[in-house]
Tab-separated table of C-alpha atoms in Angstrom:
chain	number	residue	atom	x	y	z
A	1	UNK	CA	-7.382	19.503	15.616
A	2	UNK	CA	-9.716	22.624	17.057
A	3	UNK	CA	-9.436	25.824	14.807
A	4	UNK	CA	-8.921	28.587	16.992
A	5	UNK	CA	-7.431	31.342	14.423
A	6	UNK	CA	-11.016	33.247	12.870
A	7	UNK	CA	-8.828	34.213	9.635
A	8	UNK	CA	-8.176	29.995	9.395
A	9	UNK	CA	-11.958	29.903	9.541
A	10	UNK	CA	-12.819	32.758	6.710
A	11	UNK	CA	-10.469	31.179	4.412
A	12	UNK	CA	-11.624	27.346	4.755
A	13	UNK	CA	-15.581	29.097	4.396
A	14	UNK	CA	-14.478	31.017	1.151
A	15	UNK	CA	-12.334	28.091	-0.353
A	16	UNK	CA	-13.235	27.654	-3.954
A	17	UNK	CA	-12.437	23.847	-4.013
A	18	UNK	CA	-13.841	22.013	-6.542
A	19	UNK	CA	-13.618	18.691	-8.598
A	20	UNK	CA	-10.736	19.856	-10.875
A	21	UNK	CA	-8.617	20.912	-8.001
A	22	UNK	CA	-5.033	18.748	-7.427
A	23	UNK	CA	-5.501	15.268	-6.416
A	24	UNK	CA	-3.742	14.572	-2.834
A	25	UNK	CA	-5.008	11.041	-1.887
A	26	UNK	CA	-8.205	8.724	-1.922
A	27	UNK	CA	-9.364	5.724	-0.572
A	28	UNK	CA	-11.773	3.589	1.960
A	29	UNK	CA	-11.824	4.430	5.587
A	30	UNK	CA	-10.456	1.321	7.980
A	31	UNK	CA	-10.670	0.665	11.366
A	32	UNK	CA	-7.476	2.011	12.357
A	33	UNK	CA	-8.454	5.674	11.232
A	34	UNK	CA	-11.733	5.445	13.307
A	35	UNK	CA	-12.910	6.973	16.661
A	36	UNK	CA	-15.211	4.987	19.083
A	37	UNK	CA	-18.302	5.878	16.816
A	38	UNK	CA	-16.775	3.962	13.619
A	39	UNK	CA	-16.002	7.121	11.696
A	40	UNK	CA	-13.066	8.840	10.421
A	41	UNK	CA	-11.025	10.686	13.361
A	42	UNK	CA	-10.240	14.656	13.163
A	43	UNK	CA	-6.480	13.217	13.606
A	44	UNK	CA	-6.788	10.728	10.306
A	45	UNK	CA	-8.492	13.779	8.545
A	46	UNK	CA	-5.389	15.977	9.518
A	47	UNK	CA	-2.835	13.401	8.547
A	48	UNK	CA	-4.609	12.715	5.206
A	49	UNK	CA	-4.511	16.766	4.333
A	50	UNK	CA	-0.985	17.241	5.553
A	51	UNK	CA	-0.003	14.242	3.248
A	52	UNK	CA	-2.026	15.556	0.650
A	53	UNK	CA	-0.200	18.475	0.530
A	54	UNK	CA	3.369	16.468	0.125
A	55	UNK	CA	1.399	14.496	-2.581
A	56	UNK	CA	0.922	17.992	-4.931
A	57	UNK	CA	4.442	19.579	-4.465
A	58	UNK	CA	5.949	16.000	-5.269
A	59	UNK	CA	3.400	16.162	-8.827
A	60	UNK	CA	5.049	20.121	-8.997
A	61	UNK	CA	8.342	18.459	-9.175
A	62	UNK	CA	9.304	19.793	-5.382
A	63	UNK	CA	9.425	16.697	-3.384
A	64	UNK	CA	11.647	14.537	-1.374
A	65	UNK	CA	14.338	14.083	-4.454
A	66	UNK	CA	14.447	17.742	-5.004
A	67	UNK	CA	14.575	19.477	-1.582
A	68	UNK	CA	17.379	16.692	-0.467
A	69	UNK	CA	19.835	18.512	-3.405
A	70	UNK	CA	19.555	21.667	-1.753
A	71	UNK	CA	19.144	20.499	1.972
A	72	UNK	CA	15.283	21.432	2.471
A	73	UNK	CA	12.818	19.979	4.279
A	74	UNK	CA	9.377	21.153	4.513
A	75	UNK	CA	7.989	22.439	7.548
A	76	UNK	CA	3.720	23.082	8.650
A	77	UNK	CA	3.382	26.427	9.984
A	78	UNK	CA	-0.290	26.075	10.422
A	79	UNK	CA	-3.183	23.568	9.930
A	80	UNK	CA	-6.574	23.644	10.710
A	81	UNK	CA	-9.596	21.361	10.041
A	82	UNK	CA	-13.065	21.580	10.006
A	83	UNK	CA	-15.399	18.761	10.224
A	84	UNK	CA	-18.567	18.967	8.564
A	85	UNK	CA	-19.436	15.021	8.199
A	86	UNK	CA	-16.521	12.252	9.025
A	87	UNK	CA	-17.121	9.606	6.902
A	88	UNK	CA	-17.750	6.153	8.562
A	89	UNK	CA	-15.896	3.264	8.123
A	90	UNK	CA	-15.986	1.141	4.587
A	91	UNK	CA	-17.240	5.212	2.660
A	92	UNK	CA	-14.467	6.379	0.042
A	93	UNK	CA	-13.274	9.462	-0.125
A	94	UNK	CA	-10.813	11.598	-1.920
A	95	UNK	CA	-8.403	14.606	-1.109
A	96	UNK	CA	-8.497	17.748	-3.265
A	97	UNK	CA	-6.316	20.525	-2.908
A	98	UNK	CA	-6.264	24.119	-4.069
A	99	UNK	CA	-3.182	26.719	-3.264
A	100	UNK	CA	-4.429	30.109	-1.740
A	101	UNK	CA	-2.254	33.054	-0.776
A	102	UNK	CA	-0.495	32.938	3.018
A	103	UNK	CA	2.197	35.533	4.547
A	104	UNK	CA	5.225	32.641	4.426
A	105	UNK	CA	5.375	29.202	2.515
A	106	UNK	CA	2.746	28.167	0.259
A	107	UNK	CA	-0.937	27.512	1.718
A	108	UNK	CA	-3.517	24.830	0.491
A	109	UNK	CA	-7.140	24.748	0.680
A	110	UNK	CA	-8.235	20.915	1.593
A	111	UNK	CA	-11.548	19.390	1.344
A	112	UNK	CA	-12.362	15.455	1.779
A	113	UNK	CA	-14.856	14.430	-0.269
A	114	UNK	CA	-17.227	11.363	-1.814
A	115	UNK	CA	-15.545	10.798	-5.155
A	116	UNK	CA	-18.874	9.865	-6.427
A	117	UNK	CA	-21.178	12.193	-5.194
A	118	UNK	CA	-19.228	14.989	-4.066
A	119	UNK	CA	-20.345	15.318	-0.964
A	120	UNK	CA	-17.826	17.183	1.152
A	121	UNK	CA	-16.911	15.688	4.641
A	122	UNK	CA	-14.578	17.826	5.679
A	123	UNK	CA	-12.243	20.977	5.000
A	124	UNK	CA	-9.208	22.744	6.169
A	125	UNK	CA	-5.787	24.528	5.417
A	126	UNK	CA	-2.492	23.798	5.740
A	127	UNK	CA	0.506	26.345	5.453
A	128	UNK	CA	4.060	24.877	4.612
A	129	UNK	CA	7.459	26.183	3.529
A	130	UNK	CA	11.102	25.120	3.373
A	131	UNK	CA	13.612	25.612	5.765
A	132	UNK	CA	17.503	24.454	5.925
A	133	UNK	CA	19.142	22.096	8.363
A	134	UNK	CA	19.868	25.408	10.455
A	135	UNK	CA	15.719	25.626	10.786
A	136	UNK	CA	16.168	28.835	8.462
A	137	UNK	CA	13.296	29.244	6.244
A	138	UNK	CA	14.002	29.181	2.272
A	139	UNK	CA	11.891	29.902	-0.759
A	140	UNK	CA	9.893	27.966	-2.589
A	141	UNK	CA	11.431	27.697	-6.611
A	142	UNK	CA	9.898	30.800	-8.547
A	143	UNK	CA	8.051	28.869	-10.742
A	144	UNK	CA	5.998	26.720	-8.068
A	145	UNK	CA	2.765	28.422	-8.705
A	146	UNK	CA	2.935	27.472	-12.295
A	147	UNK	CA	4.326	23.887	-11.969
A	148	UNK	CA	1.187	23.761	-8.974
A	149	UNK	CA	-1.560	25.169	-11.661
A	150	UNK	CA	0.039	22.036	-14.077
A	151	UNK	CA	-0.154	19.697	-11.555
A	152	UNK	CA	-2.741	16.446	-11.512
A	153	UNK	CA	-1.817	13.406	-9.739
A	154	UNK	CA	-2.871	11.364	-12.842
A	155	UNK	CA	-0.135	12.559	-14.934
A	156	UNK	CA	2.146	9.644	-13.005
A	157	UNK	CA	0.305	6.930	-14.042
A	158	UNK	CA	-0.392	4.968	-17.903
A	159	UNK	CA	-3.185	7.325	-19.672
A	160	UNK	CA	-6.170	4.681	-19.200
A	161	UNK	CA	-5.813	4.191	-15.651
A	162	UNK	CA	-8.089	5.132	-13.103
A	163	UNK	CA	-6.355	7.446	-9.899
A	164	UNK	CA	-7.035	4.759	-6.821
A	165	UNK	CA	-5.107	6.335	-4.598
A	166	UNK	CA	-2.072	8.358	-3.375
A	167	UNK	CA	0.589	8.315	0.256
A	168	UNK	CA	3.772	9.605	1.854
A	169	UNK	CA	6.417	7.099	2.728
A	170	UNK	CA	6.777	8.101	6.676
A	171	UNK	CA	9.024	6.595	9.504
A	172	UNK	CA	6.354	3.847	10.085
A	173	UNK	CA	6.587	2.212	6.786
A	174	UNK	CA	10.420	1.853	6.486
A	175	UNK	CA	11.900	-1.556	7.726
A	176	UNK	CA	15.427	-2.361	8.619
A	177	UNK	CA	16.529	-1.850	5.259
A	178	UNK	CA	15.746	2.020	5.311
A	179	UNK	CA	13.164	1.325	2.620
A	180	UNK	CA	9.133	1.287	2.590
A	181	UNK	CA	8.217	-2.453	4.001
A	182	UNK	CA	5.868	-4.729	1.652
A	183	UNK	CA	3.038	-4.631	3.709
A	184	UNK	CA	2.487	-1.371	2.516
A	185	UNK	CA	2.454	-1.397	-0.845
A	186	UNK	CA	-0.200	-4.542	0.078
A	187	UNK	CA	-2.235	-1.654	2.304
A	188	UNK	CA	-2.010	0.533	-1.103
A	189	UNK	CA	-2.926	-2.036	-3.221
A	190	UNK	CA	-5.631	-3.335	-0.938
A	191	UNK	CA	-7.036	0.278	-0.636
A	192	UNK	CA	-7.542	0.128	-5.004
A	193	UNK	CA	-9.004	-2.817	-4.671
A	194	UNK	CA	-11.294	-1.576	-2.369
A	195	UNK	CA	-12.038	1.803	-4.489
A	196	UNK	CA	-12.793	-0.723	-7.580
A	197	UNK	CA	-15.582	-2.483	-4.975
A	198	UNK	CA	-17.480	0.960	-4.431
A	199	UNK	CA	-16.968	1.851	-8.136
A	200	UNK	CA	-18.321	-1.545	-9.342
A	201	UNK	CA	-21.495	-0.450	-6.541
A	202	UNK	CA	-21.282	-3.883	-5.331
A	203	UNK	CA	-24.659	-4.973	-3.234
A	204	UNK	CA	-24.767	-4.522	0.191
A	205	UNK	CA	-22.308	-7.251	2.436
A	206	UNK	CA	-20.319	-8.199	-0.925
A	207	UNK	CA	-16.376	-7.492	-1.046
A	208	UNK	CA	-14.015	-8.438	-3.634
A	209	UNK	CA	-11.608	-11.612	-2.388
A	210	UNK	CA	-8.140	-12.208	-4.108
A	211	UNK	CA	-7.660	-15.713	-4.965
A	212	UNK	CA	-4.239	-15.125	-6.769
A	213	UNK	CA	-1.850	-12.189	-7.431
A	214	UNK	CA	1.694	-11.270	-8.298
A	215	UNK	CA	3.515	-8.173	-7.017
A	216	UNK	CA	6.427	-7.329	-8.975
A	217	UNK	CA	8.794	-4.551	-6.954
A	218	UNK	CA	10.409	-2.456	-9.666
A	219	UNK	CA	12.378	0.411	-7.583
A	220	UNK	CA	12.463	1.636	-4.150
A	221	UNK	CA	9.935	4.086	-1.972
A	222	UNK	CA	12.369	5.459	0.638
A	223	UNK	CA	11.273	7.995	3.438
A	224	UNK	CA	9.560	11.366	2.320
A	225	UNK	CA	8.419	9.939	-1.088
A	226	UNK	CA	5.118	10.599	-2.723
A	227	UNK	CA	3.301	7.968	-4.670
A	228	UNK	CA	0.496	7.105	-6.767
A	229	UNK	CA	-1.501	4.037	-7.040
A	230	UNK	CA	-3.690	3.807	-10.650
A	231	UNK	CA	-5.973	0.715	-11.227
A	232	UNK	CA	-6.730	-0.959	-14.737
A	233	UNK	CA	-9.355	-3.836	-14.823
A	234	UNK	CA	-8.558	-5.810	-17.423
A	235	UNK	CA	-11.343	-8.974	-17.780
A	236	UNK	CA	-14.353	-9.468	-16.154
A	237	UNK	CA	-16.283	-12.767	-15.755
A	238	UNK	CA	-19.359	-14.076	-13.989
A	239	UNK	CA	-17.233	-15.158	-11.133
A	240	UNK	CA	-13.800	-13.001	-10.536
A	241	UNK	CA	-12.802	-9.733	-12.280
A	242	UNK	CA	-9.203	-9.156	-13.160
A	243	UNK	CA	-7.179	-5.977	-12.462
A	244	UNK	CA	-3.395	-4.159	-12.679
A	245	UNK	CA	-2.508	-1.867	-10.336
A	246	UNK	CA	0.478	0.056	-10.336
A	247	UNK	CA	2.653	2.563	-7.814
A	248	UNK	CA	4.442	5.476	-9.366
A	249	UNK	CA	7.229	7.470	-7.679
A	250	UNK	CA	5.261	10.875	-8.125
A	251	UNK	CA	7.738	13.001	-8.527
A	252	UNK	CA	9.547	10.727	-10.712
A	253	UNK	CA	7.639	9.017	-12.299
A	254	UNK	CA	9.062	6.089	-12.002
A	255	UNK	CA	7.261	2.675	-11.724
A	256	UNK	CA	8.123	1.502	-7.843
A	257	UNK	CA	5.705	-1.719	-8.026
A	258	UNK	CA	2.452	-3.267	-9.981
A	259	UNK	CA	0.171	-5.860	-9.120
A	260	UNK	CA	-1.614	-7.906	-11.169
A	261	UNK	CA	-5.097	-9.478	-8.973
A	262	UNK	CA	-8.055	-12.127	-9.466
A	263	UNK	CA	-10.617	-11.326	-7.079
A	264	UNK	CA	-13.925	-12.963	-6.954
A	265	UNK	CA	-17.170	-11.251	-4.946
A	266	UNK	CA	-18.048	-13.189	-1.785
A	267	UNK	CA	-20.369	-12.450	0.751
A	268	UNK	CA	-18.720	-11.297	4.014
A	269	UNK	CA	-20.613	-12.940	6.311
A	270	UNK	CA	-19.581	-16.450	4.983
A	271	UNK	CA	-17.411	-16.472	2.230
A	272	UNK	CA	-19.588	-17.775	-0.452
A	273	UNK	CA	-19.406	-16.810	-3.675
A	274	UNK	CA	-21.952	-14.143	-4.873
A	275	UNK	CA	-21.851	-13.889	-9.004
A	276	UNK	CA	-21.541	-9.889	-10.479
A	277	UNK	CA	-25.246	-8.946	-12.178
A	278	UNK	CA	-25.070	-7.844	-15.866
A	279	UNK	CA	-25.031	-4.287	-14.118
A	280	UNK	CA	-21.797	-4.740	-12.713
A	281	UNK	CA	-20.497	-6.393	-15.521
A	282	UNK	CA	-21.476	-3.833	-17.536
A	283	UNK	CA	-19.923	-1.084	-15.073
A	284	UNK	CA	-16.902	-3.037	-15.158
A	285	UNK	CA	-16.368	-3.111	-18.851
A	286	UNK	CA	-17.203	1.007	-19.218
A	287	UNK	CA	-13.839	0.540	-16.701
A	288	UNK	CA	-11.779	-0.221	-19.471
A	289	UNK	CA	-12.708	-4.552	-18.521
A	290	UNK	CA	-13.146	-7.268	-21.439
A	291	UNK	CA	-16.140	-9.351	-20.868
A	292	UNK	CA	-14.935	-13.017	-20.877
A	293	UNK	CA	-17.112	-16.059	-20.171
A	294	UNK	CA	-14.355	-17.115	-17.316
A	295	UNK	CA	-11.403	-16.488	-15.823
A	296	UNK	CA	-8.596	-18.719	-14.990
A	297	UNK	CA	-7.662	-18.316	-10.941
A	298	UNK	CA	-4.907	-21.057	-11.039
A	299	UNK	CA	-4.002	-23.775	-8.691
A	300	UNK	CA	-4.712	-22.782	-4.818
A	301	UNK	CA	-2.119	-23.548	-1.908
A	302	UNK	CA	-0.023	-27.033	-2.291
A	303	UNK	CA	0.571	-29.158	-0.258
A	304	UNK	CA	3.307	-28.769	2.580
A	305	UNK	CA	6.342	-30.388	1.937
A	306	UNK	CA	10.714	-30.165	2.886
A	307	UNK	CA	11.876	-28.388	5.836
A	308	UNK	CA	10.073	-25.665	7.531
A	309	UNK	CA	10.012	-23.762	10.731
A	310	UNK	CA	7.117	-22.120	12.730
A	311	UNK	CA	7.833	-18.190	12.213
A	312	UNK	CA	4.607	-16.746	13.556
A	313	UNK	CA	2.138	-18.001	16.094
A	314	UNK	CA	-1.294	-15.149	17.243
A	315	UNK	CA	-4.785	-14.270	16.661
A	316	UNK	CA	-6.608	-11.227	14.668
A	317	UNK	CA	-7.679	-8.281	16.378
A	318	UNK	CA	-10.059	-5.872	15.564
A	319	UNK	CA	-7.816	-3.358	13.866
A	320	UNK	CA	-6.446	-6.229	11.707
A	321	UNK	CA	-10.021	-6.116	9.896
A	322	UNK	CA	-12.380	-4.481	7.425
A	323	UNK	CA	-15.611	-3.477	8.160
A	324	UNK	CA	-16.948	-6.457	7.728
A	325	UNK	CA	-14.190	-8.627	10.247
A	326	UNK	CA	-12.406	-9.724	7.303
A	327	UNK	CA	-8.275	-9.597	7.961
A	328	UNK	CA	-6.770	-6.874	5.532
A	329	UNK	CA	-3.992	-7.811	3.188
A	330	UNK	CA	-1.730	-5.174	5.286
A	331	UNK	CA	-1.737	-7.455	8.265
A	332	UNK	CA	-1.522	-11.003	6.372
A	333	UNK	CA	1.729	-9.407	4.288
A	334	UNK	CA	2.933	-7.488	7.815
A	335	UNK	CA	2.935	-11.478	9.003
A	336	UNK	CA	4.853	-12.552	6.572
A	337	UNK	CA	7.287	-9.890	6.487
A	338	UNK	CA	8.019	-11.052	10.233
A	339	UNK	CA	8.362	-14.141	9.568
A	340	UNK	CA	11.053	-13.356	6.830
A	341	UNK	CA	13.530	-11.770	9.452
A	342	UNK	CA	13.020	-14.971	11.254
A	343	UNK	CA	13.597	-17.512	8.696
A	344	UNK	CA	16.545	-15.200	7.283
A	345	UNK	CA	17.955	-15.225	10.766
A	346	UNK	CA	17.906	-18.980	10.138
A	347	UNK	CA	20.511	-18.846	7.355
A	348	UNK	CA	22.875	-16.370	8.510
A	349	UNK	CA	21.582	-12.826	7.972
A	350	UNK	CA	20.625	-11.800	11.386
A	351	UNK	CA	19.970	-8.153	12.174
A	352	UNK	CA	22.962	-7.587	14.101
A	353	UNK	CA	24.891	-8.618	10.709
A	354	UNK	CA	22.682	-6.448	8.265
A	355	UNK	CA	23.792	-3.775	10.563
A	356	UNK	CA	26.982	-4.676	10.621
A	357	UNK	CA	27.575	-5.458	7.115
A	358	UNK	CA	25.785	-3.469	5.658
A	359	UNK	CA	23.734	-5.875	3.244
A	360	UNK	CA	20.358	-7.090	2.975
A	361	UNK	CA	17.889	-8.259	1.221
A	362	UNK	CA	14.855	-6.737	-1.265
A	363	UNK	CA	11.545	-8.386	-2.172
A	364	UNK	CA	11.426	-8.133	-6.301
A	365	UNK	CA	8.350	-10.194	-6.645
A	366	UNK	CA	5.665	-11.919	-4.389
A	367	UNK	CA	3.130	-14.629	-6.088
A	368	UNK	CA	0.019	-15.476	-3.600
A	369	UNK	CA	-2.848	-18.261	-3.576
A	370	UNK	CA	-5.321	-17.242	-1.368
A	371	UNK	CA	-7.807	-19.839	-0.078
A	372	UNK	CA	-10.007	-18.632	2.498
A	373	UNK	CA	-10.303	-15.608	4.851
A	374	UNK	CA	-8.764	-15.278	8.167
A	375	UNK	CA	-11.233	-12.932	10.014
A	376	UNK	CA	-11.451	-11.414	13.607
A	377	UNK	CA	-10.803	-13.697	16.568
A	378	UNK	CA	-8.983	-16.177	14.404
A	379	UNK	CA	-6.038	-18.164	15.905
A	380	UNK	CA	-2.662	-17.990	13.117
A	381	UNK	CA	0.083	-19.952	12.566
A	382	UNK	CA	2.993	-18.882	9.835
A	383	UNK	CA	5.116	-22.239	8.627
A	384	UNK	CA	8.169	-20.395	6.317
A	385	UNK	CA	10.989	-22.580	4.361
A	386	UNK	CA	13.998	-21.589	1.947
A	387	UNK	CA	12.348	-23.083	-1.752
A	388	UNK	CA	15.104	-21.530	-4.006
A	389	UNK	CA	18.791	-20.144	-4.003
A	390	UNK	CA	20.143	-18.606	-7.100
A	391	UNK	CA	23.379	-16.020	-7.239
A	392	UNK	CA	21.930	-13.069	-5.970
A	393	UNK	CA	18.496	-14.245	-5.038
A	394	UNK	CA	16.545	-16.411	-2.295
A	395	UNK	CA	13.186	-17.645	-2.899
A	396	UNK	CA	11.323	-18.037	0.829
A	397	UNK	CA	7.510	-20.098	0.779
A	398	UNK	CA	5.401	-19.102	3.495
A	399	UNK	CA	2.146	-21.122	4.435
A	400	UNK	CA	-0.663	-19.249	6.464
A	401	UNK	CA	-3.111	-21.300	8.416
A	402	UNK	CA	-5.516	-22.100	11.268
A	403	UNK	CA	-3.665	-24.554	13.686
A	404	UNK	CA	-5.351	-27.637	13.030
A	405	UNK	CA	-5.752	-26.837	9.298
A	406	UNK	CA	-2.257	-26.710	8.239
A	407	UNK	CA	-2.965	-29.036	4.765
A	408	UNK	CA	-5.088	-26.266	3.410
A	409	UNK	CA	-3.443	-23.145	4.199
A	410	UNK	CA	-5.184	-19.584	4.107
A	411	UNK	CA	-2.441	-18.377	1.979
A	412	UNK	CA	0.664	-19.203	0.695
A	413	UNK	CA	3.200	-16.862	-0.754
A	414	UNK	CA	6.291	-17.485	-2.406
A	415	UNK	CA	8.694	-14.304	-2.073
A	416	UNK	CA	11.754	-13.760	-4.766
A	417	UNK	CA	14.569	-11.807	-2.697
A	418	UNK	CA	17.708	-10.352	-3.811
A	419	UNK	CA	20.107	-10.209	-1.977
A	420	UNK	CA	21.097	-6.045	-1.541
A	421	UNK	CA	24.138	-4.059	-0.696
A	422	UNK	CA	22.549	-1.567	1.099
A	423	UNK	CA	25.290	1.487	0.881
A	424	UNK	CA	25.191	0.974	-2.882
A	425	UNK	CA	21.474	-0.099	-2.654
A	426	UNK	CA	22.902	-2.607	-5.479
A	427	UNK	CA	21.730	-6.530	-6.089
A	428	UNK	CA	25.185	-8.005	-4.861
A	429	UNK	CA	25.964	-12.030	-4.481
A	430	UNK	CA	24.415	-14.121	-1.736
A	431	UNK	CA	27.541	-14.655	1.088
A	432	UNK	CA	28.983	-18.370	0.334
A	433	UNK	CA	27.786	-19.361	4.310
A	434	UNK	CA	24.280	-18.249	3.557
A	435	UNK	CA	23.719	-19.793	0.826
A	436	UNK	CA	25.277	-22.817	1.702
A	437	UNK	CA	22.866	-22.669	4.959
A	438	UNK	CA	19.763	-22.003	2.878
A	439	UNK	CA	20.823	-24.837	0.587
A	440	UNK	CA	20.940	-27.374	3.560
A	441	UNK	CA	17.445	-26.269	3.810
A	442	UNK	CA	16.338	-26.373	-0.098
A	443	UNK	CA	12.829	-28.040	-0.741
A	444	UNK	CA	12.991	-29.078	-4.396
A	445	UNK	CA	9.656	-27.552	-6.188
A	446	UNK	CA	10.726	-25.918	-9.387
A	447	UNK	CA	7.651	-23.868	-9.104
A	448	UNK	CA	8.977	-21.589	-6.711
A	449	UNK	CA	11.931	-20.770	-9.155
């Protein structure tokens, strides 16, 4: 975005932005916000301000909850961005935010920033303000300016956590059941994990590789919602560091979903493992980590067994990938997430009768055993089977793999689904003829209850 307005341009220049000024977002660039020279785009920059600003009203108490009682939505008069330095691909960088004074609306000063050394990349404004379903403008509450002076994105999250990261649930991250899709709260989760790397100031080539995790889904993110990601190492060993991350509702508060990670560092280029120096270690425990002489990663992929079905079949592209040509959680979860409408379709609950029904279903909890990492060029195959059926809840196994490879998998994730009436957005029974359909197809491993 060009700035063409010259008062725009005075009142980025005299923007007194500094470190103390509202949180909207941070994180590591990735491919897909990149131009052709590997850096962050004007339009990423834009998107990541115009969030930002979303982010602070939903800390003031003025987000998606609040406006929808008195039929608002919130409307950009203006933006404008200037780019002093886009960072490149694999740099972190944070939001800040400050309000200045505008004719209409509310204005904030942006600036993207290093969160370590402050350098600024880029800086802009953006001018909002309500307006009805008639497109008439309204007022913001009276007390905005104070609740805005109050506001700090940490607030959301337990006191010892560290901010890793922030978003804005928009049309592209809502699935069929009108609710932010899983592979999303992997891309926020993969985005703290990737904010821990740089804080940890891991050597040059080394990223951090999940062997085993468990995401627990607590409450819904539905269009227009703020949230906040906080990370908490917890152990740190030799070989694999330990860490909770968790995603507030912002203007809530309310826990929407936590994640608790191994990761071990590896070098990129070929996967082995590259032990943390007593620096790192060190870092790691100023993080809030206990220093343990190991930790215990727990068994790796088993065995394919019982029924199963082929539910996805492709290769990685570029924009699947890190930095390094390493496939990003987002796309190994957005996989799976396919291949869940596929192997739901199997038992009954097609999309023509979620639509018609009205019912669905809601991941609660997803447990994952890495094993090696799919990286650019790779050919995929997805292998997905029912492996539990309870009252209200299915339990689907997917195995990730190279064709050709299908005994040791890449990945393997068991998903715990209940079953969701989606007017009352209420856990309701599993229909009789789906689960006697997914019982036909029951693979008896107690594990995966």
């Amino acid at each position: 975005m060009q700035m063409n307005d010259q008062a725009d341009e005075e009142m980025i220049a005299g923007a007194d932005i500094g470190f103390e000024a509202i949180e909207g977002g941070r994180g590591v660039v990735v491919a897909a916000e990149t131009d052709a020279r590997g850096r962050m785009s004007a339009a990423a920059i834009a998107d990541r301000f115009a969030d930002g600003v979303v982010v602070a009203l939903s800390a003031a108490g003025f987000g998606r909850h609040a406006m929808a009682e008195q039929g608002l939505s919130l409307k950009v008069l203006a933006s404008a961005v200037e780019v002093e330095r886009a960072p490149a691909i694999g740099e972190a960088w944070r939001v800040g935010l400050t309000p200045v004074p505008v004719e209409e609306g509310i204005g904030f000063a942006a600036e993207l920033s290093d969160p370590l050394m402050g350098d600024v990349f880029a800086r802009g404004i953006v001018e909002v303000v309500p307006e009805d379903a008639s497109g008439v403008h309204a007022a913001f509450p009276d007390d905005i300016a104070d609740r805005l002076a109050e506001a700090a994105i940490e607030s959301a999250g337990p006191a010892d956590a560290l901010p890793a990261g922030a978003g804005v649930v928009g049309n592209r991250h809502c699935d069929i059941m009108g609710h932010m899709n899983v592979q999303f709260y992997g891309a926020a989760f993969e985005q703290a994990c990737r904010l821990l790397g740089v804080g940890l100031g891991l050597a040059e080539g080394v990223v951090l590789k999940p062997v085993r995790s468990v995401i627990r889904f607590k409450a819904e993110q539905r269009l227009g919602d703020a949230f906040q990601v906080t990370s908490r190492p917890t152990m740190v060993a030799p070989d694999a560091i330990a860490v909770t991350h968790e995603l507030h509702n912002l203007e809530t508060g309310t826990l929407s979903a936590s994640v608790d990670y191994v990761l071990q560092p590896i070098l990129a280029e070929d996967a082995s493992l590259r032990p943390f120096d007593d620096a790192t270690i060190e870092t790691a425990s100023m993080l809030g980590a206990e220093i343990v002489g190991g930790i215990d990663i727990g068994p790796g992929p088993t065995e394919g067994q019982g029924i199963s079905f082929e539910t996805y079949r492709g290769s990685v592209d570029p924009w699947h990938c890190d930095e390094h040509g390493l496939v990003g959680e987002q796309s190994l979860i957005d996989r799976v997430s396919c291949a869940a409408g596929q192997l739901l379709d199997k038992v009954g609950l097609s999309g023509e009768r979620i639509r018609r029904d009205r019912i669905g279903t809601a991941a609660v909890e997803y447990r994952i055993r890495y094993e090696g990492p799919a990286r650019n060029g790779d050919a995929l195959t997805l292998r997905s089977q029912i492996a539990g059926v309870r009252d209200k809840v299915l339990v689907l196994r997917h195995r990730l793999s190279r064709p050709g490879e299908e005994a040791t998998p890449l990945l393997e994730i068991d998903v715990i689904a209940v079953m969701l009436d989606l007017e009352r957005r209420r856990a309701t029974r599993v229909p009789d003829d789906v689960a006697a359909q997914a019982r036909e197809l029951l693979i008896e491993d107690d594990a995966a209850v």
